Coordinates of N, CA, C and O in Angstrom, one line a residue:
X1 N -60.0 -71.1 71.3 CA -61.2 -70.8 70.6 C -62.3 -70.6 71.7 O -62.3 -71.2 72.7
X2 N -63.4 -69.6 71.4 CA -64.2 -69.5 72.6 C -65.4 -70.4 72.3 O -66.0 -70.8 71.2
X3 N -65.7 -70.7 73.8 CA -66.9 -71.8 73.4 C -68.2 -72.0 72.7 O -68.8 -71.0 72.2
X4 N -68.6 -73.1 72.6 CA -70.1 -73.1 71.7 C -71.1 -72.6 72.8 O -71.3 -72.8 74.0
X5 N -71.7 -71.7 71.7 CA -73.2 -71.7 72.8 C -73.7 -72.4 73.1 O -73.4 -73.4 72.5
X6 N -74.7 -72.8 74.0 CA -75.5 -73.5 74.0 C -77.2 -73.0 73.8 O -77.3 -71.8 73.9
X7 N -78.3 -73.6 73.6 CA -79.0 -73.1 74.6 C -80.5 -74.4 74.6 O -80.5 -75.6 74.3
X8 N -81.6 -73.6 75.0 CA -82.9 -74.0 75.9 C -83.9 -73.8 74.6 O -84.1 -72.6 74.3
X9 N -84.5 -74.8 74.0 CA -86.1 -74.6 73.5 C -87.2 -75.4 73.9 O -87.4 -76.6 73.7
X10 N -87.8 -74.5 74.4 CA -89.0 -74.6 75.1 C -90.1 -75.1 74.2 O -89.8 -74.6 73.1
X11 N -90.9 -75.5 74.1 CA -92.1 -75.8 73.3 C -93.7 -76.1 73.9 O -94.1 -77.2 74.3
X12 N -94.2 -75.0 73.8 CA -96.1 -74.9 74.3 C -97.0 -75.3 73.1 O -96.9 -75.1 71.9
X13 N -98.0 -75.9 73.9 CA -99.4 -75.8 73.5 C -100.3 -74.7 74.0 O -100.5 -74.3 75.1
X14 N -100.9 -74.2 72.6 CA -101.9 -73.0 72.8 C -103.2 -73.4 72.4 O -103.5 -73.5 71.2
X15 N -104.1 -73.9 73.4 CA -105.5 -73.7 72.7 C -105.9 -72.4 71.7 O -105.7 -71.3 72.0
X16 N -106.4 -72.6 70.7 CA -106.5 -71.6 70.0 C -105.3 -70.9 69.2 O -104.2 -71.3 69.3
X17 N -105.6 -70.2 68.7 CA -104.7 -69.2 67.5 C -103.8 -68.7 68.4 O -104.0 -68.3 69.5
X18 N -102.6 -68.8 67.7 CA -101.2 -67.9 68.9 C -101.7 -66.8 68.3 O -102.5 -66.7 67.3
X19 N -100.9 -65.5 69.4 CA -101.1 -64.5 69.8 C -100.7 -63.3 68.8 O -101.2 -62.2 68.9
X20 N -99.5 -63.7 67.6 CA -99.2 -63.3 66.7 C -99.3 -64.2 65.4 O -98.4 -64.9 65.1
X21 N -100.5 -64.1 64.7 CA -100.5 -65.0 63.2 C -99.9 -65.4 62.0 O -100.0 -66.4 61.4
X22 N -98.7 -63.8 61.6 CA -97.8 -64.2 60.9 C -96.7 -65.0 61.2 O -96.2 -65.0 62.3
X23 N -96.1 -65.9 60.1 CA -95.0 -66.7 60.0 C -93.5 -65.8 60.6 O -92.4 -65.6 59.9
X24 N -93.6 -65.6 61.2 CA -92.2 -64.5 61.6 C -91.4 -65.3 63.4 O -91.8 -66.0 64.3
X25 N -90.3 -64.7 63.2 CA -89.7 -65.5 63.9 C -89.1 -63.7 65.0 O -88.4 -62.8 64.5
X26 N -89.7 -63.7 66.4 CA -89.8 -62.7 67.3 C -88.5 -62.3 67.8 O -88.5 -62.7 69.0
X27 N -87.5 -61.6 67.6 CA -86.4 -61.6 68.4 C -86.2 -60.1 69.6 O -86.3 -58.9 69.6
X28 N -85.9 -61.1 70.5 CA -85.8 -60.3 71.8 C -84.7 -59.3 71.2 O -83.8 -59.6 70.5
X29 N -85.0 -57.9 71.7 CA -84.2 -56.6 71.4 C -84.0 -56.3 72.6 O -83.9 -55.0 72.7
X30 N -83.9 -56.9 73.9 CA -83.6 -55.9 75.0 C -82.8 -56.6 75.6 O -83.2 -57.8 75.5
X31 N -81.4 -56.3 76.5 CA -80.5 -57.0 77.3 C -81.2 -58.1 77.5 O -82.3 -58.0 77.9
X32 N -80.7 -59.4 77.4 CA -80.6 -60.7 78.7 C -80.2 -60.2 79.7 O -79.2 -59.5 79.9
X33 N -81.2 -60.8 80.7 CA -80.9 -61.2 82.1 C -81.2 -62.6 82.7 O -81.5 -63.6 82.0
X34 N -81.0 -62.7 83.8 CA -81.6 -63.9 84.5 C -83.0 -64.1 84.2 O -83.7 -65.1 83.8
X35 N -83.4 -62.8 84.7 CA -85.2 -62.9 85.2 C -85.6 -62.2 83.6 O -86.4 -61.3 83.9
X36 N -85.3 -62.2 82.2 CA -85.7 -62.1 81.0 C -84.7 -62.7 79.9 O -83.7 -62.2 79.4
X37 N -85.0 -63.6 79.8 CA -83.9 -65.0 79.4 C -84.1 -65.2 77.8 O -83.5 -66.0 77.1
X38 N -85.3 -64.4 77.3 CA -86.1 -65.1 76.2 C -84.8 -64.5 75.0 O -84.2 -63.5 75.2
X39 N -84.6 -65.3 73.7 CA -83.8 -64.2 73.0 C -85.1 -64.3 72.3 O -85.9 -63.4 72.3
X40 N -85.6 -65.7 71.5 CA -86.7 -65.1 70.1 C -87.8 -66.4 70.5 O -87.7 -67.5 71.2
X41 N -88.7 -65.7 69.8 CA -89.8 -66.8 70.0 C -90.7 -67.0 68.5 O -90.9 -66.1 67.7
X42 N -90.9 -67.8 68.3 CA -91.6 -68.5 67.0 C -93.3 -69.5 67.4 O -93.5 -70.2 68.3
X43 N -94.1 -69.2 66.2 CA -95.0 -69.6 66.4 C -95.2 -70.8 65.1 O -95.3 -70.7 63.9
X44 N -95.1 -71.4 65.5 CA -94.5 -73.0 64.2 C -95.3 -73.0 64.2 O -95.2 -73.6 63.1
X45 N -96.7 -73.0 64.5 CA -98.4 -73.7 63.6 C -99.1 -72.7 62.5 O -100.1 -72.9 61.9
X46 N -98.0 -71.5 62.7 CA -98.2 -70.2 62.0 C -97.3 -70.6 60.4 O -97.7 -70.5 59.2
X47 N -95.9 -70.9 61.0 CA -95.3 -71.7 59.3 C -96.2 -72.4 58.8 O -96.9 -72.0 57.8
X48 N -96.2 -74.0 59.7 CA -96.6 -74.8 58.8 C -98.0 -75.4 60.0 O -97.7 -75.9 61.1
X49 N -99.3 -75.3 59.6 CA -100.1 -76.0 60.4 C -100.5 -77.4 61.0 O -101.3 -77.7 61.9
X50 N -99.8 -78.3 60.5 CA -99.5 -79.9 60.4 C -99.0 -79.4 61.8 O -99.9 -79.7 62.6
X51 N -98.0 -78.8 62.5 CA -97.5 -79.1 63.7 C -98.1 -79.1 64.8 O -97.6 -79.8 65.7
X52 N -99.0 -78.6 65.0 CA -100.2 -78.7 65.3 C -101.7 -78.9 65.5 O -102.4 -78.2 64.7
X53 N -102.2 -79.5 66.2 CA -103.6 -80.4 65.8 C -104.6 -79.2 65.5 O -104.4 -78.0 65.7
X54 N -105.7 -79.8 65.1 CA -106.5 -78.8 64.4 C -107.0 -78.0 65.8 O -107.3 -78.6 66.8
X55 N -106.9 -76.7 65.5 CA -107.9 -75.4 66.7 C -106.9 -75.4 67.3 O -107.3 -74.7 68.2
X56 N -105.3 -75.8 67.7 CA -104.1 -75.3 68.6 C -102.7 -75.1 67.4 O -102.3 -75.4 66.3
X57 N -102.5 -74.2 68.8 CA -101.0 -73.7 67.9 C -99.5 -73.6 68.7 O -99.5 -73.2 69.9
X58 N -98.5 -74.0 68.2 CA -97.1 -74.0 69.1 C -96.3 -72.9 68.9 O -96.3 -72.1 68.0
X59 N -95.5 -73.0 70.2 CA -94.9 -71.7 70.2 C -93.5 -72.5 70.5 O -93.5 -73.2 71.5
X60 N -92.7 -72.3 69.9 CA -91.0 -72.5 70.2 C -90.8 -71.2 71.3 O -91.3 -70.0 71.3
X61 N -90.0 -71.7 72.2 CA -89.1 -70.4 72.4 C -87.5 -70.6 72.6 O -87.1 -71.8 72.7
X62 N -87.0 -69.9 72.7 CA -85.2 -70.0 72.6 C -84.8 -69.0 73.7 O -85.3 -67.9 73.9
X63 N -84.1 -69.4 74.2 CA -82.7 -69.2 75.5 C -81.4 -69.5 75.3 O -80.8 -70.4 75.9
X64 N -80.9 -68.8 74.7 CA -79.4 -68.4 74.3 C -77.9 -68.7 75.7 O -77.9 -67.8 76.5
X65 N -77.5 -69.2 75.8 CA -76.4 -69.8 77.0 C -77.0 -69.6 78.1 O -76.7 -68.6 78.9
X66 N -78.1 -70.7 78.5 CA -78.6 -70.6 79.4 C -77.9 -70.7 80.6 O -77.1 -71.7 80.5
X67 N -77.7 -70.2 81.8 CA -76.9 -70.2 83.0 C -77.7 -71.0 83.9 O -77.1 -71.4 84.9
X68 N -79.1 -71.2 83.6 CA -79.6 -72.3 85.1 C -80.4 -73.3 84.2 O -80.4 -73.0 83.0
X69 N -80.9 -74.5 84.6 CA -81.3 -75.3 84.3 C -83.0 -75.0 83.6 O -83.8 -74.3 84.2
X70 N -83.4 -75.6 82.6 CA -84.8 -75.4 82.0 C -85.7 -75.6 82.7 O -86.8 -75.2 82.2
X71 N -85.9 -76.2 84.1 CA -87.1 -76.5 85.3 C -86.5 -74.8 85.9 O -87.5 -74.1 86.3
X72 N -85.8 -74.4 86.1 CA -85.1 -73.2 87.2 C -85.5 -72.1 86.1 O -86.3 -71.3 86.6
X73 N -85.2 -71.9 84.9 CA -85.3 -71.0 84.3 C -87.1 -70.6 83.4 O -87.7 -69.5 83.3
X74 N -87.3 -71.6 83.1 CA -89.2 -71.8 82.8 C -90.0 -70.6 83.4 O -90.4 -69.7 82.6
X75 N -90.3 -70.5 85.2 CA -90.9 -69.2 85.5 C -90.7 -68.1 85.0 O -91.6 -67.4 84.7
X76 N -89.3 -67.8 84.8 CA -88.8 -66.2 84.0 C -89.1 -66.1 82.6 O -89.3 -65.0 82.0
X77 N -89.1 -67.6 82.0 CA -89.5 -67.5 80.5 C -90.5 -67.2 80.5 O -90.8 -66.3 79.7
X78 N -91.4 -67.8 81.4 CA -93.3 -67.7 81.2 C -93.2 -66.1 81.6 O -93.8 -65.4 80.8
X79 N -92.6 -65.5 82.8 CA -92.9 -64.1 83.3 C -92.7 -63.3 81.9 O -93.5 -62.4 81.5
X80 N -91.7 -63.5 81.3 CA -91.4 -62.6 80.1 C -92.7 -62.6 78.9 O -93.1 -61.6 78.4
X81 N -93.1 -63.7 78.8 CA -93.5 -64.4 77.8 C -95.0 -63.5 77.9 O -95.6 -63.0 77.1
X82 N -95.0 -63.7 78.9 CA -96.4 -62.6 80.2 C -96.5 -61.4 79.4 O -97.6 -61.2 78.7
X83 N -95.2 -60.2 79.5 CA -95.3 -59.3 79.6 C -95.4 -59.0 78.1 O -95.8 -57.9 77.6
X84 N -95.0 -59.9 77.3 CA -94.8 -59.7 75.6 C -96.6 -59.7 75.0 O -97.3 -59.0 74.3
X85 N -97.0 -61.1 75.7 CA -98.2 -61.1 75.0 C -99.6 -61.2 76.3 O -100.8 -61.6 75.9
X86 N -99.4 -61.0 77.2 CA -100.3 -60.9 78.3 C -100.2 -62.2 79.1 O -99.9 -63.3 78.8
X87 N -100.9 -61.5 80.7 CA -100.7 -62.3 81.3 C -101.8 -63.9 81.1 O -101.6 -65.1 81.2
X88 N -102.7 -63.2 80.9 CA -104.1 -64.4 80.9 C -103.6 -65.1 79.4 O -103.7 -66.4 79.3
X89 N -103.3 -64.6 78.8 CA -102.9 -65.6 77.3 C -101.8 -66.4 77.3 O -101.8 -67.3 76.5
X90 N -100.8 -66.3 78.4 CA -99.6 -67.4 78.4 C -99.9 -68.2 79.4 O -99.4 -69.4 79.3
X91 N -100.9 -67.8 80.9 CA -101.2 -68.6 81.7 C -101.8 -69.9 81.1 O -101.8 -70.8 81.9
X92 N -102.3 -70.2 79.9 CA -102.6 -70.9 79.3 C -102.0 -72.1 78.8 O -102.5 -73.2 78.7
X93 N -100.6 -71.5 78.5 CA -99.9 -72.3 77.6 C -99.0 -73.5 77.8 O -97.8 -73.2 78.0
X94 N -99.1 -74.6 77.7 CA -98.7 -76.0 78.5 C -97.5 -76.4 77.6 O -97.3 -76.9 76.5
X95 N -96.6 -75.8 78.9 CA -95.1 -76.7 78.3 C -95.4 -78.3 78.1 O -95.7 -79.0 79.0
X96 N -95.2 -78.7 76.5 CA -94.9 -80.2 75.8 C -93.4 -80.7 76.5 O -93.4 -81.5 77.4
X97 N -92.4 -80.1 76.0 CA -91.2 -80.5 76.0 C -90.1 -79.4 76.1 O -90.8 -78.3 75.9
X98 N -88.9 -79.1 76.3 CA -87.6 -78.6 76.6 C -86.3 -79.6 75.9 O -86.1 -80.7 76.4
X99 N -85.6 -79.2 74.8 CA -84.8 -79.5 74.6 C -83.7 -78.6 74.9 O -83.8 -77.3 74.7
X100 N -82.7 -79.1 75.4 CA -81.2 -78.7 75.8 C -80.1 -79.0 74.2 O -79.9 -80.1 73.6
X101 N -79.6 -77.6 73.8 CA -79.2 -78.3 72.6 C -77.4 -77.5 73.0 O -77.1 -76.4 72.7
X102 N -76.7 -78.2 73.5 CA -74.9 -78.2 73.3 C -74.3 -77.6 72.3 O -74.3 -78.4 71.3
X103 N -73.8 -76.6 72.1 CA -73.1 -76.6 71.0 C -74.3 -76.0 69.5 O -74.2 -76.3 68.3
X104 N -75.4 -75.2 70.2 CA -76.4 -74.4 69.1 C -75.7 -73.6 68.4 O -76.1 -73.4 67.2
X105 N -74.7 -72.8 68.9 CA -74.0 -71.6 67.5 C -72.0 -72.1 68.3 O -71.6 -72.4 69.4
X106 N -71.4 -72.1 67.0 CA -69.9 -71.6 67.3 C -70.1 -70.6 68.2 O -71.0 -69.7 68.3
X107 N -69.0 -70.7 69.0 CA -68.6 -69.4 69.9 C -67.9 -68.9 69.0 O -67.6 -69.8 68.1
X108 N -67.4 -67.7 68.7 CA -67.1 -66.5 68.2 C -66.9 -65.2 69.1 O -67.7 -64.5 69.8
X109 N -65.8 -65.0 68.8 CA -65.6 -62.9 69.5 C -64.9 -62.6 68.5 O -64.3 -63.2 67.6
X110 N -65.2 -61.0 69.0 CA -64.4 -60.0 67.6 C -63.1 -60.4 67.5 O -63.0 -61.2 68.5
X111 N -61.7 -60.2 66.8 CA -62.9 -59.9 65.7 C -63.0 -61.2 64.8 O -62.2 -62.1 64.4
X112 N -64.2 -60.7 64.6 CA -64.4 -61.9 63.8 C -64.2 -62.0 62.2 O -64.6 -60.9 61.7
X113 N -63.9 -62.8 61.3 CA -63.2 -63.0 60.1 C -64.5 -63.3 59.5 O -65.1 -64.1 60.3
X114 N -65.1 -63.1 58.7 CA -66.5 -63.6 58.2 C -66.0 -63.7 56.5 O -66.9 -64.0 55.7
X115 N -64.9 -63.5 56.0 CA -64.5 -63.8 55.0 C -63.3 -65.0 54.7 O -62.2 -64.8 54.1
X116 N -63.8 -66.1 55.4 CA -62.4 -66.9 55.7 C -63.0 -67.9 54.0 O -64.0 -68.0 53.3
X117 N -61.3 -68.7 54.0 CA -61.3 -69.0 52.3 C -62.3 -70.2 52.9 O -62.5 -70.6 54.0
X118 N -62.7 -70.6 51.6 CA -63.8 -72.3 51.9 C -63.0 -73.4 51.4 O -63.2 -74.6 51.5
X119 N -62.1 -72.8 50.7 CA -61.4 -74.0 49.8 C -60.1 -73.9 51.1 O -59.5 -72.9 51.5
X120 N -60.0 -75.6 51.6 CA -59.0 -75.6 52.4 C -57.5 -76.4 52.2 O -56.5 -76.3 52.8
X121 N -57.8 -77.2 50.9 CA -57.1 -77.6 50.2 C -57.6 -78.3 49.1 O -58.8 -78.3 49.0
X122 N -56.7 -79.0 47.8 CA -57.4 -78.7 46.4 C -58.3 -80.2 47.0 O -58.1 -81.0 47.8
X123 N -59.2 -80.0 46.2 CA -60.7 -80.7 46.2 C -61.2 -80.8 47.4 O -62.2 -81.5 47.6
X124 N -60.7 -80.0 48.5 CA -61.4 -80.0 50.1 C -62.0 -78.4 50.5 O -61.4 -77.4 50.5
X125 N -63.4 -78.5 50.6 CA -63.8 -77.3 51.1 C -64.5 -77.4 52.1 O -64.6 -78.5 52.6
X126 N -65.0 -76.5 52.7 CA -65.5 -76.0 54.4 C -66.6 -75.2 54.4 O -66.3 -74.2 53.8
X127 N -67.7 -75.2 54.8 CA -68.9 -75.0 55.1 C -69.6 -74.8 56.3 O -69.4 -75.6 57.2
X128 N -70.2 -73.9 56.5 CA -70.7 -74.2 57.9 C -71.1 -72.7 58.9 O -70.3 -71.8 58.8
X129 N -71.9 -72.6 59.7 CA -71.9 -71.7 60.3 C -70.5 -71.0 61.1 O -70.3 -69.9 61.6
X130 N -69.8 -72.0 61.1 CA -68.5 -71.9 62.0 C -67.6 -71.1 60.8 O -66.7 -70.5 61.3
X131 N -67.7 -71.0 59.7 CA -67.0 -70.5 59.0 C -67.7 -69.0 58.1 O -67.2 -68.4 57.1
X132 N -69.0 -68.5 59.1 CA -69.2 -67.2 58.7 C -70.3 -66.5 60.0 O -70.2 -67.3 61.0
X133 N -71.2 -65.4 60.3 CA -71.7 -65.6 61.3 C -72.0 -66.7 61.8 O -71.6 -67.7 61.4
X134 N -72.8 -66.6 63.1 CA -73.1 -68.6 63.5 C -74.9 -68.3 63.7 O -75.5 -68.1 64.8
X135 N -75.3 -68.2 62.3 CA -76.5 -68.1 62.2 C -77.0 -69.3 61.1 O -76.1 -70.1 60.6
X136 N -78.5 -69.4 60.7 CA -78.7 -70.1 60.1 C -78.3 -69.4 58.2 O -78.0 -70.0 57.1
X137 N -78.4 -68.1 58.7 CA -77.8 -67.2 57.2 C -76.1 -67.3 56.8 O -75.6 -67.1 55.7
X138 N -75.5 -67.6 58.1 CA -74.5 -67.8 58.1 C -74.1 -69.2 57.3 O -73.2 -69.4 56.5
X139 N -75.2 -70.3 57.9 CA -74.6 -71.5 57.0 C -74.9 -71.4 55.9 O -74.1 -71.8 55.1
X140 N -76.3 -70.8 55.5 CA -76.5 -70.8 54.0 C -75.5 -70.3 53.1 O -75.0 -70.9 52.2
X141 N -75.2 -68.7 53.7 CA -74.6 -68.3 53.2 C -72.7 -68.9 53.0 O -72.2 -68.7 51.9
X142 N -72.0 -69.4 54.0 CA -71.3 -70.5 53.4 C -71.1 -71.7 52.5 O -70.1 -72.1 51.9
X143 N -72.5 -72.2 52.6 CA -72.8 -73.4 51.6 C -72.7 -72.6 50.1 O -72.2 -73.2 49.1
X144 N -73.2 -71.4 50.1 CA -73.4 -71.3 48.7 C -72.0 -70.5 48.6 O -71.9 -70.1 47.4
X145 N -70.9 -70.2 49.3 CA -69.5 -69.8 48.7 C -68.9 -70.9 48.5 O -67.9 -70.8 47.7
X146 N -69.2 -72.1 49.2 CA -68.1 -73.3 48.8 C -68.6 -74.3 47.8 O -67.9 -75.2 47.3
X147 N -70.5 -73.9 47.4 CA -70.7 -74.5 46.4 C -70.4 -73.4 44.9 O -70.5 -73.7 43.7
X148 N -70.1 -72.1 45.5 CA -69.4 -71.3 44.1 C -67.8 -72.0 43.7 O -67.5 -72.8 42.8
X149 N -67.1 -71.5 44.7 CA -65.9 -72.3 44.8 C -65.5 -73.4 43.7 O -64.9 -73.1 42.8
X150 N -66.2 -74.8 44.1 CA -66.0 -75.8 43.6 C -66.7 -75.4 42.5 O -65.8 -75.1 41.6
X151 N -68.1 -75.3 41.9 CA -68.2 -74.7 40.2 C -66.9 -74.0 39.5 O -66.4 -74.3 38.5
X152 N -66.6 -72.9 40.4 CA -65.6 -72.1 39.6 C -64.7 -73.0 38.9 O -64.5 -73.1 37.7
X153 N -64.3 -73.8 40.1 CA -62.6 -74.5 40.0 C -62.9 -75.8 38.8 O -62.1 -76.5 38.3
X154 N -64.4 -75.9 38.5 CA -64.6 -77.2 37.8 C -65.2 -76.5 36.4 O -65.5 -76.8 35.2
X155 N -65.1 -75.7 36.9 CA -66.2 -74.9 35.5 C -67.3 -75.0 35.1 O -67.6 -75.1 33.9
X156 N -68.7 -75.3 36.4 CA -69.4 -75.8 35.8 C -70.8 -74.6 35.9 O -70.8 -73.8 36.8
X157 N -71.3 -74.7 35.2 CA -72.8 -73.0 35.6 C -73.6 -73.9 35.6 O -73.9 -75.0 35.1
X158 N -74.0 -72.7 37.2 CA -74.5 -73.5 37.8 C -75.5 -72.1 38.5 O -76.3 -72.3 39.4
X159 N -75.2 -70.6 37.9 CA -75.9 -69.9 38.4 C -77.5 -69.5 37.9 O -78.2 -68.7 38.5
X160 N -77.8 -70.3 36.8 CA -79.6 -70.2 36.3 C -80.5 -71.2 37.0 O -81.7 -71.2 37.0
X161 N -79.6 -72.2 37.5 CA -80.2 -73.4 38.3 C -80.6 -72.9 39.3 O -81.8 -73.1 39.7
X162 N -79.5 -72.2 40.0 CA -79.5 -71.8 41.4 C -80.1 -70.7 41.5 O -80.2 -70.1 42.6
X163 N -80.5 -70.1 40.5 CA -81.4 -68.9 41.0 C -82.7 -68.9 40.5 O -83.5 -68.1 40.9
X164 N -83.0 -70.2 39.5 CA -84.2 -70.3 39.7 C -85.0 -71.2 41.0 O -86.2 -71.3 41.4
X165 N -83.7 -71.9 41.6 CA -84.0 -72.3 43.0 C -84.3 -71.5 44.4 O -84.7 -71.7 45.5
X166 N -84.0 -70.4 43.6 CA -83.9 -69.2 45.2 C -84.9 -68.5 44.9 O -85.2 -67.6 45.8
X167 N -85.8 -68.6 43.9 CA -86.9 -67.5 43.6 C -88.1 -67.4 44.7 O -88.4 -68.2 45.5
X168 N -88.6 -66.3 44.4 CA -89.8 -66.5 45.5 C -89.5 -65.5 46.7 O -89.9 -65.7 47.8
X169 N -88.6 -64.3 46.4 CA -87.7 -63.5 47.3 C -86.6 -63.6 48.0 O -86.0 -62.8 48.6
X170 N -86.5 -64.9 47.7 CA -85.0 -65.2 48.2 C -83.7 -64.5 47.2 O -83.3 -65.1 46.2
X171 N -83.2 -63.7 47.7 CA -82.1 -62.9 47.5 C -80.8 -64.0 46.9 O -80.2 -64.7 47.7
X172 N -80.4 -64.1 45.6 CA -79.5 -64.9 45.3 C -78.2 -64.3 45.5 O -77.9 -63.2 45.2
X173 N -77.5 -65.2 46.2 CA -76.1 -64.8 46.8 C -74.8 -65.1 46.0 O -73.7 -64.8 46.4
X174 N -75.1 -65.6 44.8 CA -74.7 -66.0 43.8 C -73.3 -64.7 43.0 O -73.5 -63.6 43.5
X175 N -72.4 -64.7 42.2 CA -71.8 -63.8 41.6 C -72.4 -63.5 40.6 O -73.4 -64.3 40.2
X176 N -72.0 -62.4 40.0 CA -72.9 -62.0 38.8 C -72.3 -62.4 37.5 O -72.7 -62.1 36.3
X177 N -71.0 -63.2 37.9 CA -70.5 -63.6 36.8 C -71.2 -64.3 35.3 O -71.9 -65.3 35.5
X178 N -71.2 -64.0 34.4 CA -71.8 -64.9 33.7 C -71.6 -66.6 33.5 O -72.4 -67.4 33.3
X179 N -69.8 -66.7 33.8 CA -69.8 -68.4 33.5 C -70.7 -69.0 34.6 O -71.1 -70.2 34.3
X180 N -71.1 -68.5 35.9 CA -71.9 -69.5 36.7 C -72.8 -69.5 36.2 O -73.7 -70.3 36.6

């Protein structure tokens, strides 16, 4: 099996309003390199404001299988970081903390099965990013085929619950069967 990813989140303090206000989460569209390392960047005081003290705002960033260490790789993060939202606006920004996280997505190569069964034996099912993309849509979207699964097999509807749970634009992933 190929390995887990790993990777690098960085976490700044921004005097002031980050640099983009919407709740949106930034993903890098251009090759990784050494010297452009960033994949996505998020501004968490823009979700939720509590994460930050009043008049500052945080900025997550992410580094996808990082190859050098978060002290070695930091300069290239900030240089990128530079060129996305300026240079005078990131010189600013005071690395808090760096977590190293082991094992952030299943490794996966093509091809890949994204329709593997959830039921792995009777009353045992499987969940998990590892069992569809290795995203966070991936787990969702698992959790809710192996919480179909077990309704089906028990008979229980469970699809007016769960879609009054998902309202609010969230896309119900649900069958359109009627018994759920």
């Amino acid at each position: 099996a190929p390995e887990d990813r790993s990777s690098l989140c960085y976490y700044y303090a921004i005097d002031g309003p980050a640099p983009i206000t919407d709740p949106v989460l930034l993903l890098n569209g251009e090759p990784k390199t050494s010297d452009r390392p960033v994949n996505n960047v998020a501004f968490m005081s823009n979700v939720q404001a509590s994460v930050a003290p009043r008049g500052k705002s945080l900025a997550s960033v992410t580094v996808v299988s990082p190859k050098k260490s978060d002290k070695e790789l930091e300069p290239a993060v900030k240089n990128q970081l530079s060129e996305w939202f300026g240079n005078t606006e990131v010189d600013k920004w005071r690395l808090l903390k760096t977590y190293p996280i082991s094992g952030a997505q299943p490794g996966q190569r093509p091809p890949n099965n994204f329709e593997k069964d959830v039921k792995i034996c009777e009353g045992v099912y499987c969940c998990g990013d590892h069992m569809d993309t290795p995203t966070l849509n991936g787990a969702i979207r698992s959790g809710v085929k192996a919480a179909n699964a077990v309704a089906k097999e028990r008979g229980v509807m469970r699809k007016a619950i769960l879609d009054r749970a998902l309202q609010g634009g969230v896309p119900s992933m649900l069958p359109e069967d009627p018994k759920f």
